[in-house]
Coordinates of C-alpha atoms in Angstrom, one line a residue:
M508 CA -68.2 97.9 -49.3
N509 CA -69.1 95.6 -46.4
H510 CA -70.7 92.4 -47.7
G511 CA -70.7 90.6 -44.3
Y512 CA -67.4 89.0 -45.1
E513 CA -63.8 89.9 -45.8
L514 CA -61.5 88.3 -48.3
L515 CA -58.2 87.4 -46.6
N516 CA -54.7 87.9 -48.2
A517 CA -53.7 84.3 -48.8
G518 CA -50.0 85.2 -49.0
A519 CA -50.0 86.8 -45.6
R520 CA -51.7 83.6 -44.2
K521 CA -49.5 81.0 -46.0
S522 CA -48.7 79.3 -42.7
E523 CA -52.4 78.4 -42.5
T524 CA -52.6 77.1 -46.1
F525 CA -50.9 74.3 -47.9
G526 CA -48.6 76.0 -50.3
I527 CA -50.3 78.8 -52.1
P528 CA -49.6 79.2 -55.9
H529 CA -46.5 81.1 -56.9
V530 CA -47.0 84.8 -57.2
I531 CA -46.6 84.6 -61.0
E532 CA -49.5 82.1 -61.3
R533 CA -51.7 84.3 -59.1
H534 CA -50.9 87.3 -61.3
N535 CA -51.6 85.5 -64.5
L536 CA -55.2 84.3 -63.8
R537 CA -57.5 83.6 -66.7
V538 CA -61.2 83.5 -67.3
G539 CA -62.5 80.0 -66.7
Q540 CA -60.0 79.1 -64.0
I541 CA -61.3 78.0 -60.6
V542 CA -59.6 79.5 -57.5
K543 CA -60.0 79.0 -53.8
L544 CA -60.5 82.1 -51.7
L545 CA -60.4 82.6 -47.9
F546 CA -63.6 84.3 -46.6
S547 CA -63.5 85.7 -43.0
F548 CA -66.8 86.4 -41.1
P549 CA -67.5 88.6 -38.1
D550 CA -68.4 85.6 -36.0
G551 CA -64.8 84.3 -36.4
P552 CA -64.7 81.3 -38.8
V553 CA -62.8 81.3 -42.1
E554 CA -64.4 79.5 -45.0
R555 CA -62.4 78.3 -47.9
M556 CA -64.5 78.4 -51.1
W557 CA -64.1 77.9 -54.9
V558 CA -64.8 80.8 -57.3
E559 CA -64.8 80.4 -61.1
I560 CA -63.2 83.4 -62.8
T561 CA -65.5 85.3 -65.2
S562 CA -63.4 88.4 -65.9
V563 CA -59.9 89.7 -65.3
S564 CA -59.0 93.4 -65.7
N565 CA -56.0 95.4 -64.5
G566 CA -55.1 93.1 -61.6
S567 CA -58.7 92.7 -60.5
C568 CA -60.8 89.6 -61.0
C569 CA -64.5 88.8 -60.8
G570 CA -66.0 85.4 -60.4
K571 CA -69.0 83.2 -59.6
L572 CA -69.0 81.4 -56.3
S573 CA -68.9 77.7 -57.0
S574 CA -69.1 76.4 -53.4
H575 CA -72.2 76.2 -51.2
P576 CA -71.3 78.5 -48.3
L577 CA -72.3 77.8 -44.7
H578 CA -73.2 81.5 -44.4
R579 CA -76.1 81.4 -46.8
D580 CA -77.6 84.5 -45.2
I581 CA -74.7 86.5 -46.6
F582 CA -74.4 84.9 -50.1
Q583 CA -75.0 81.7 -52.1
A584 CA -73.5 79.6 -54.8
G585 CA -73.6 81.6 -58.1
D586 CA -73.1 85.0 -56.4
T587 CA -70.5 87.4 -57.9
I588 CA -67.3 87.8 -56.0
D589 CA -64.7 90.5 -56.7
F590 CA -61.1 89.7 -55.7
K591 CA -57.4 90.2 -56.5
A592 CA -54.5 87.9 -57.0
E593 CA -53.4 88.3 -53.3
H594 CA -56.7 86.6 -52.2
V595 CA -56.0 83.3 -54.2
A596 CA -55.0 80.4 -51.9
S597 CA -55.3 77.7 -54.5
I598 CA -55.9 77.2 -58.2
W599 CA -57.9 74.2 -59.3
V600 CA -55.9 71.8 -61.6
D601 CA -57.6 69.0 -63.4
A602 CA -55.8 65.7 -62.8

């Protein structure tokens, strides 16, 4: 389904990111974790935004957008985002 954006495969774009999490970490995501996803838009820019995981099932995740996107005409903070481990560019770690 076209939502006005595409989630990018973070592993395929690792040269543009600063060390994505190990594949094991990305495949062992848990509810409550916050992950950064890469959103691509038809007009060209890529937006990196945080999503809080609300469910994990059979390799698919669902989460709530925590960031305030520039493309508010497409979605807003709090909207539901479906994604897979391959889309995770970063995992939030409390210091």
